[in-house]
Short mmCIF file of C-alpha atoms in Angstrom, two decimals:
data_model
loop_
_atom_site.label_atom_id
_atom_site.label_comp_id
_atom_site.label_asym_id
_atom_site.label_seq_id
_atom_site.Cartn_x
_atom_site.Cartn_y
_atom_site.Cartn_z
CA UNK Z 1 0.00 0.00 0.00
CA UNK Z 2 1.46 3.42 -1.08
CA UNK Z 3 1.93 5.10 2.16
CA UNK Z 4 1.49 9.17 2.86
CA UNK Z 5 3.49 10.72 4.76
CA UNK Z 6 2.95 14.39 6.38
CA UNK Z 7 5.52 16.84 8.34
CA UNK Z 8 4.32 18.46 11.11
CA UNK Z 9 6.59 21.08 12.65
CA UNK Z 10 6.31 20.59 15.76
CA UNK Z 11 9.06 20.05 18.51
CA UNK Z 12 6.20 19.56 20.96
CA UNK Z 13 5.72 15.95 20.05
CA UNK Z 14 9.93 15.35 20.18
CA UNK Z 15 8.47 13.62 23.76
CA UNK Z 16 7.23 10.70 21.20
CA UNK Z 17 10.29 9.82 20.25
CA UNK Z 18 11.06 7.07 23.48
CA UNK Z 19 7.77 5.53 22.71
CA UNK Z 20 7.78 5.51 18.52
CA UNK Z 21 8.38 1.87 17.26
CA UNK Z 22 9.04 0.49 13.78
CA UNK Z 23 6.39 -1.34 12.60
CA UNK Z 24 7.60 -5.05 11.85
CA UNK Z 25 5.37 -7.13 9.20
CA UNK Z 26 5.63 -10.94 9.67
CA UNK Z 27 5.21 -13.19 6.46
CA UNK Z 28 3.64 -16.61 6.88
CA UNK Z 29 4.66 -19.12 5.11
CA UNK Z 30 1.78 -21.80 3.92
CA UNK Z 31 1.40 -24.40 6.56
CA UNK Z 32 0.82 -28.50 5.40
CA UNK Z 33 -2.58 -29.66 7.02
CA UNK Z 34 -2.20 -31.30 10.15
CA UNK Z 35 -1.92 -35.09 10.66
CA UNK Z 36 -5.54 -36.48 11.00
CA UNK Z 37 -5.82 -39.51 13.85
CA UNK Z 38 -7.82 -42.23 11.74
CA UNK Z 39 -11.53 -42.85 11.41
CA UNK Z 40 -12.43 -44.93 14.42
CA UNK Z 41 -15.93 -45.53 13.02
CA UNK Z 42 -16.91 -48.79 13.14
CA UNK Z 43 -20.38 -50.21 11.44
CA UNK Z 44 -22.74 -52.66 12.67
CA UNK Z 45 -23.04 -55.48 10.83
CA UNK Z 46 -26.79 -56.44 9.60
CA UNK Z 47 -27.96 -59.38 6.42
CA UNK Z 48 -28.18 -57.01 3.59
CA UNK Z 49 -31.97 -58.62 2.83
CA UNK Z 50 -32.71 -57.95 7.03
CA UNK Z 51 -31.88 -59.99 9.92
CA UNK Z 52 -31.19 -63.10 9.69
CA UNK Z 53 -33.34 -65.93 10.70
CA UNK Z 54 -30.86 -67.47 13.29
CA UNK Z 55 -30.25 -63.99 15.60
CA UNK Z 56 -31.99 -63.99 18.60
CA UNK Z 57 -33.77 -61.25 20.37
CA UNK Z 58 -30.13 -60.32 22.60
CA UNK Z 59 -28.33 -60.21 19.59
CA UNK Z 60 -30.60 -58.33 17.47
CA UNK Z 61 -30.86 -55.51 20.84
CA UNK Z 62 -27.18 -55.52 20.75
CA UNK Z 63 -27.31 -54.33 16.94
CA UNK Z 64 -30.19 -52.12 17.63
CA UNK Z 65 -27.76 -50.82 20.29
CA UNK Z 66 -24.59 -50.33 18.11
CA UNK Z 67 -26.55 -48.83 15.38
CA UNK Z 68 -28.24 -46.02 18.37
CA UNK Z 69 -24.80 -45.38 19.39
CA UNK Z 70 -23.21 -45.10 15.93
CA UNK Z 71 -25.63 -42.91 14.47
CA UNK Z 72 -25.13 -40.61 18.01
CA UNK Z 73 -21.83 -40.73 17.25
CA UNK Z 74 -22.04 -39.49 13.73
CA UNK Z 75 -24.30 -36.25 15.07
CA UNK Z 76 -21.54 -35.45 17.35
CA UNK Z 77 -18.89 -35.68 14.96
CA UNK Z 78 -21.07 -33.32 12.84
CA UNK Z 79 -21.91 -30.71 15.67
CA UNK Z 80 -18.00 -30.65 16.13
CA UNK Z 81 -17.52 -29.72 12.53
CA UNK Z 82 -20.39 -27.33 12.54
CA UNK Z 83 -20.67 -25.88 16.47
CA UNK Z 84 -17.35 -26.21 17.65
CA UNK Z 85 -16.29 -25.58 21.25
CA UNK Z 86 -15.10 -22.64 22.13
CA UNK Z 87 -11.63 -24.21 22.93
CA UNK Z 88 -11.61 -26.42 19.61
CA UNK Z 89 -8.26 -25.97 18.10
CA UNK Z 90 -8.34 -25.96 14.06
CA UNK Z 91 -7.38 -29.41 13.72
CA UNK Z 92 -9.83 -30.93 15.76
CA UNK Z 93 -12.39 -29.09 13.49
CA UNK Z 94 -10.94 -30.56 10.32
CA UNK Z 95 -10.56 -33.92 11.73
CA UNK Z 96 -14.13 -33.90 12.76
CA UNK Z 97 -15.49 -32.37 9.20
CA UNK Z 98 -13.46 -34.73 7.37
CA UNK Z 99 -15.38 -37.59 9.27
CA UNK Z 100 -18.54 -36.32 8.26
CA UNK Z 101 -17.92 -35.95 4.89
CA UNK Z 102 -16.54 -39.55 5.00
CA UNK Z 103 -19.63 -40.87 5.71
CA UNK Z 104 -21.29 -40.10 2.56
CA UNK Z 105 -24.64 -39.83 4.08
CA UNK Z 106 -24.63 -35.76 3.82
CA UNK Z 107 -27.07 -33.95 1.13
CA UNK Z 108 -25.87 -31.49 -0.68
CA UNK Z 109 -26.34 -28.32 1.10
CA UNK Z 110 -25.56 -29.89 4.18
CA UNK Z 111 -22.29 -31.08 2.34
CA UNK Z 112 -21.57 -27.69 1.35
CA UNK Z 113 -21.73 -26.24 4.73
CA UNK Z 114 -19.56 -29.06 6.08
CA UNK Z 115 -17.03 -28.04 3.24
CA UNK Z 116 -17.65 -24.50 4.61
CA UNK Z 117 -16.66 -25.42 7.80
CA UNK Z 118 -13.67 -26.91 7.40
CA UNK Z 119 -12.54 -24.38 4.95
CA UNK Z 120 -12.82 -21.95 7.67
CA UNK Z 121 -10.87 -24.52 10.00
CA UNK Z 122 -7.82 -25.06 7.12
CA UNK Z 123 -8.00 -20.74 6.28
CA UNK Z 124 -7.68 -20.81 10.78
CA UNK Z 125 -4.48 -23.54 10.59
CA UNK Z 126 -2.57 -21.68 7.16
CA UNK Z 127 -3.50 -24.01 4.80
CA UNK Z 128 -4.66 -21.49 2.40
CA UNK Z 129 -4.94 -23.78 -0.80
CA UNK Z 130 -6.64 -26.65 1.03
CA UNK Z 131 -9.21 -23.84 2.28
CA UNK Z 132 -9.98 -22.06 -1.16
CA UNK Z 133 -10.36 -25.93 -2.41
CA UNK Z 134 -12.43 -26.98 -0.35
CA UNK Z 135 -14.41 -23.35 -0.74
CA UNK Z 136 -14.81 -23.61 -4.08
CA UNK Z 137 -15.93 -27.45 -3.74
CA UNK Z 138 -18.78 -26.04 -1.26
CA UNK Z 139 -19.51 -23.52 -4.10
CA UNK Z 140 -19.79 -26.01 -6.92
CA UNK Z 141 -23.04 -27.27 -4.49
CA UNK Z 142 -24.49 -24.16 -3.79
CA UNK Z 143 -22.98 -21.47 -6.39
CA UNK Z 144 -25.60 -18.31 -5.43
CA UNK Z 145 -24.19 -18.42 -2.11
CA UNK Z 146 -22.44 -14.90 -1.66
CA UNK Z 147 -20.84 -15.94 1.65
CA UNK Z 148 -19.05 -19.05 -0.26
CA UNK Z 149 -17.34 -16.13 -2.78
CA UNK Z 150 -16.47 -13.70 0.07
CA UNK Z 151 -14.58 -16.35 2.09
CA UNK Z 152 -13.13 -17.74 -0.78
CA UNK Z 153 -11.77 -14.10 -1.30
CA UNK Z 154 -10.46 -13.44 1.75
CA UNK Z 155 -8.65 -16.65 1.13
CA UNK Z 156 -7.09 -15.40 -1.96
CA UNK Z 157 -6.42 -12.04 -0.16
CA UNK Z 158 -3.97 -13.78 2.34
CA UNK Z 159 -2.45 -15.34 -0.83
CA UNK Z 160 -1.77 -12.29 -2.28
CA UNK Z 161 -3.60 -13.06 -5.18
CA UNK Z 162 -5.80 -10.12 -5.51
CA UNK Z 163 -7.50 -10.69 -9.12
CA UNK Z 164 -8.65 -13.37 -7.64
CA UNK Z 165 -9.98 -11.96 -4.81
CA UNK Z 166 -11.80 -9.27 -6.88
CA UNK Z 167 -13.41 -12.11 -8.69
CA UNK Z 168 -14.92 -13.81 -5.83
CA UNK Z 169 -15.84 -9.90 -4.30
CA UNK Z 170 -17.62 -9.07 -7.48
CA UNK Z 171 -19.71 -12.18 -7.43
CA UNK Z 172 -21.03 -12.24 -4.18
CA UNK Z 173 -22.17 -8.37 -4.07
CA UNK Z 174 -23.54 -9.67 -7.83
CA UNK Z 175 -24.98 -12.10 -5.53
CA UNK Z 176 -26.22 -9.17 -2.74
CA UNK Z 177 -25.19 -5.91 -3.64
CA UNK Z 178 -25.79 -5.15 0.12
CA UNK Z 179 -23.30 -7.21 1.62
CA UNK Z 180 -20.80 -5.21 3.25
CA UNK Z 181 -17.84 -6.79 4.49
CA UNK Z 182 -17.59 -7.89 0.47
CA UNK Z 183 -17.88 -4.24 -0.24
CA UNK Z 184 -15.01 -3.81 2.44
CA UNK Z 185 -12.77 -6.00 1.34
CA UNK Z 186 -12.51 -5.06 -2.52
CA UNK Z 187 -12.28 -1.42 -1.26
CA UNK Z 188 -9.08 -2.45 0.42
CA UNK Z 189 -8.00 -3.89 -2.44
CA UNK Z 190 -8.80 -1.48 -4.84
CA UNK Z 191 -6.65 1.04 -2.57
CA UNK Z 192 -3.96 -0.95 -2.49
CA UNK Z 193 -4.00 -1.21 -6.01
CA UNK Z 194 -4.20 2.52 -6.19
CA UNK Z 195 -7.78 2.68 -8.10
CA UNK Z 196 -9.00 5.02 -5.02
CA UNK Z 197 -11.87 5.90 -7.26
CA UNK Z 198 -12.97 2.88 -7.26
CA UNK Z 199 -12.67 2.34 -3.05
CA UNK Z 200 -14.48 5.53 -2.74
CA UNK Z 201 -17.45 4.05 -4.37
CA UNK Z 202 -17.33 1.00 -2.20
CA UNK Z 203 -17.09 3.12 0.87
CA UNK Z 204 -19.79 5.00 0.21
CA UNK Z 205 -22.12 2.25 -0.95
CA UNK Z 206 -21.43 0.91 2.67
CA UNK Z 207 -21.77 4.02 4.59
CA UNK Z 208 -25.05 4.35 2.66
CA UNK Z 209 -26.12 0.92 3.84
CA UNK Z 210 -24.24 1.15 7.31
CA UNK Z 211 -24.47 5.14 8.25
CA UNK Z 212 -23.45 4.76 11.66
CA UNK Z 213 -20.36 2.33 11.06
CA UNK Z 214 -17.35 4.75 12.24
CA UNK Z 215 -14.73 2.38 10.65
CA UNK Z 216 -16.05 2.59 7.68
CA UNK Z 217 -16.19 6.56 7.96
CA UNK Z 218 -12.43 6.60 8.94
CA UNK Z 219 -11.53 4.06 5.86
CA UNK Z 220 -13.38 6.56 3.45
CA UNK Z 221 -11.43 9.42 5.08
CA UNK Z 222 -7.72 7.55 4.78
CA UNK Z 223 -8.82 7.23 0.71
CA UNK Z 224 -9.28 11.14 1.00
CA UNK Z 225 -5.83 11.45 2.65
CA UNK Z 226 -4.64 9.38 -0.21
CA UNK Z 227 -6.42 11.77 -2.68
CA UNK Z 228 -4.93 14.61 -0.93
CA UNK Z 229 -8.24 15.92 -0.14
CA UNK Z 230 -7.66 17.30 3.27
CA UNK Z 231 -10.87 18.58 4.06
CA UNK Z 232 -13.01 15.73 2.71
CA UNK Z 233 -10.65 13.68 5.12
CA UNK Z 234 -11.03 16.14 7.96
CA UNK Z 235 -14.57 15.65 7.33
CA UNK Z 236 -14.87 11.96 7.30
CA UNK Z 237 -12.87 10.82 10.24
CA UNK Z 238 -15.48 13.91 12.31
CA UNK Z 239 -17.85 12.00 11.41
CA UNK Z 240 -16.55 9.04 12.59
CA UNK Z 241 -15.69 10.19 15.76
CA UNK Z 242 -18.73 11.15 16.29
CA UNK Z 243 -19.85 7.68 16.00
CA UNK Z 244 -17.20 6.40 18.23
CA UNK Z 245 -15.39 8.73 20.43
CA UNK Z 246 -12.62 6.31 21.31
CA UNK Z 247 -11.70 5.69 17.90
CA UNK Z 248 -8.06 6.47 18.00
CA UNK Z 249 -7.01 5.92 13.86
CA UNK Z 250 -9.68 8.42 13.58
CA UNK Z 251 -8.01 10.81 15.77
CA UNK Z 252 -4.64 10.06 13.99
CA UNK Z 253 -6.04 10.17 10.46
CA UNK Z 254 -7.21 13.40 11.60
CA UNK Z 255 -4.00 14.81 12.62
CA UNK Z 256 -2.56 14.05 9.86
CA UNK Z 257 -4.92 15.96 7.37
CA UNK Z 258 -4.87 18.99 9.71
CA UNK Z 259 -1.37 18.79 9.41
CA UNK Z 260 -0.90 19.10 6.18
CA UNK Z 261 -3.56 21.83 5.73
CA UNK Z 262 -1.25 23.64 8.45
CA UNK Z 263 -3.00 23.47 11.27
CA UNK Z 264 -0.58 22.46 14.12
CA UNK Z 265 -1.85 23.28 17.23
CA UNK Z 266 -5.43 20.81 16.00
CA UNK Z 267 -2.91 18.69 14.63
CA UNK Z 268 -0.99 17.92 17.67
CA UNK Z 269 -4.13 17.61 19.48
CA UNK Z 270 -5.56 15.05 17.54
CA UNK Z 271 -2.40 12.85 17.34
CA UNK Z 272 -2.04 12.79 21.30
CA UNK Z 273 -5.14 11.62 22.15
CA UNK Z 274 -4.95 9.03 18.72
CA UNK Z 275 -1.60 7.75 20.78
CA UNK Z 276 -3.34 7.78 24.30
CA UNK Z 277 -6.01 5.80 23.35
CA UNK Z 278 -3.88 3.50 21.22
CA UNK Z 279 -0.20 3.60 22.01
CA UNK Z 280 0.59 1.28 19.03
CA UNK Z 281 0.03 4.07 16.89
CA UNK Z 282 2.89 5.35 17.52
CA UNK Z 283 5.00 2.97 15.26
CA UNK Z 284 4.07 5.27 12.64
CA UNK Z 285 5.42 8.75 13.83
CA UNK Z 286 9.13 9.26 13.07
CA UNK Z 287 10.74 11.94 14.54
CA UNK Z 288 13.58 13.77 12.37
CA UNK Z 289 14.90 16.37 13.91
CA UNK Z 290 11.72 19.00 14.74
CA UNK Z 291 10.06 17.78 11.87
CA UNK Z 292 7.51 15.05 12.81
CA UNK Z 293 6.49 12.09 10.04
CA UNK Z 294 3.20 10.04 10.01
CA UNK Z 295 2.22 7.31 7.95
CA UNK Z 296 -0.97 6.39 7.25
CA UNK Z 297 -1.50 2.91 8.80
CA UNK Z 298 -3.20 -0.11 6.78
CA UNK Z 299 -6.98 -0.51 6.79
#
């Protein structure tokens, strides 16, 4: 993401300079899907044309028995795919939506919501290409889904393949033009691909559909910073503090549009109380001298 950057002259905020950090970036590497324990499943055995003639009444309860217990079995196996515990690590997830798939007894949707889920569970462990198969299996069952598309592009996202991710974007808001984390995420992605035209049309469409969604306020007013349009930025991230009071980017994005419109003393207001309520933020100010340097963080 092309990043702005904005000197403020002011030796006031020099007492930053103990507390800015560098912001570090971390690249994960694709993980391998975890080892799966085997399918202890075991099925009880019946005469293909019905019980046979020589069981008797205990054996046949015993069967009865096995067959109560397997079948319980199988619906817990399932709610641990679909309704995991809280504490249900990613591999446990995919173990247990593996099994139910196994069975072969799933319909269709329900198929494609156990693919769903353990998509969700791979995307969770790193396995990023085992997720977007396994997404675009659940798709090939249910293809007007416009949740299937946007997960599927958030997968492609952390992949950095973002034509991809457009793809999927476009077809679920062709899907439901009102779904707004879709809107969201291309909006990101058109930024960082510099089309800021094109995120300020997706911001909009989801401030129109979410009014009172600061975030998404502040997000339209970083693509004004990016723009250069100070006072549509000034005006976006008011809006959103309005919305949320403690929303320190909002206070930061702030600063930094009053700053460049020359406006210390706002300026410096604005950026201390961004870094009080979120000293993180300050991994973006560099101090150089008396000149002061802020970078607009990612959305």
């Amino acid at each position: 993401m092309r990043r702005l950057f904005s000197s403020l002259q002011l030796p006031a905020l020099l007492i930053l300079a103990g507390t800015a950090a560098q912001a570090q970036v971390t690249n994960h590497p694709e993980r391998q899907p975890p080892n799966l324990a085997p399918d202890h499943f075991n099925k009880c055995i019946w005469n293909e044309v019905g019980v046979h003639p020589r069981i008797d009444a205990s054996e046949l309860t015993l069967l009865t028995s096995c067959e109560i217990q397997l079948q319980a079995r199988k619906r817990n196996v399932l709610e641990a795919c679909l309704k995991p515990a809280a504490n249900a690590g990613a591999p446990a997830v995919i173990q247990a939506c593996t099994q139910s798939l196994g069975l072969g007894v799933l319909p269709g949707d329900s198929r494609s919501v156990v693919l769903a889920s353990r998509a969700w569970a791979y995307f969770a462990y790193g396995s990023w290409q085992h997720a977007r198969a396994d997404y675009s299996a659940a798709i090939e069952l249910t293809p007007r889904n416009a949740d299937l598309y946007y997960d599927r592009g958030l997968v492609a996202a952390a992949q950095s393949d973002d034509q991809a991710a457009l793809r999927d974007f476009d077809t679920s808001l062709t899907i439901d033009s009102n779904f707004v984390p879709a809107l969201l995420q291309r909006a990101r992605i058109h930024v960082a691909q510099g089309d800021f035209t094109g995120a300020l049309t997706d911001y909009s469409r989801a401030i129109l559909l979410q009014p009172k969604n600061a975030t998404v306020w502040s997000a339209r007013g970083q693509v004004h910073l990016n723009q250069h349009n100070y006072e549509g930025a000034i005006r976006d991230e008011a809006q959103a503090i309005q919305f949320a009071p403690n929303l320190a980017r909002a206070y930061y994005l702030r600063s930094v549009a009053l700053g460049d419109l020359g406006n210390q003393p706002r300026a410096f207001s604005d950026l201390r109380t961004a870094v009080g309520l979120d000293p993180s933020l300050a991994r973006y100010v560099t101090i150089r001298h008396k000149a002061v340097l802020l970078a607009l963080p990612p959305l």
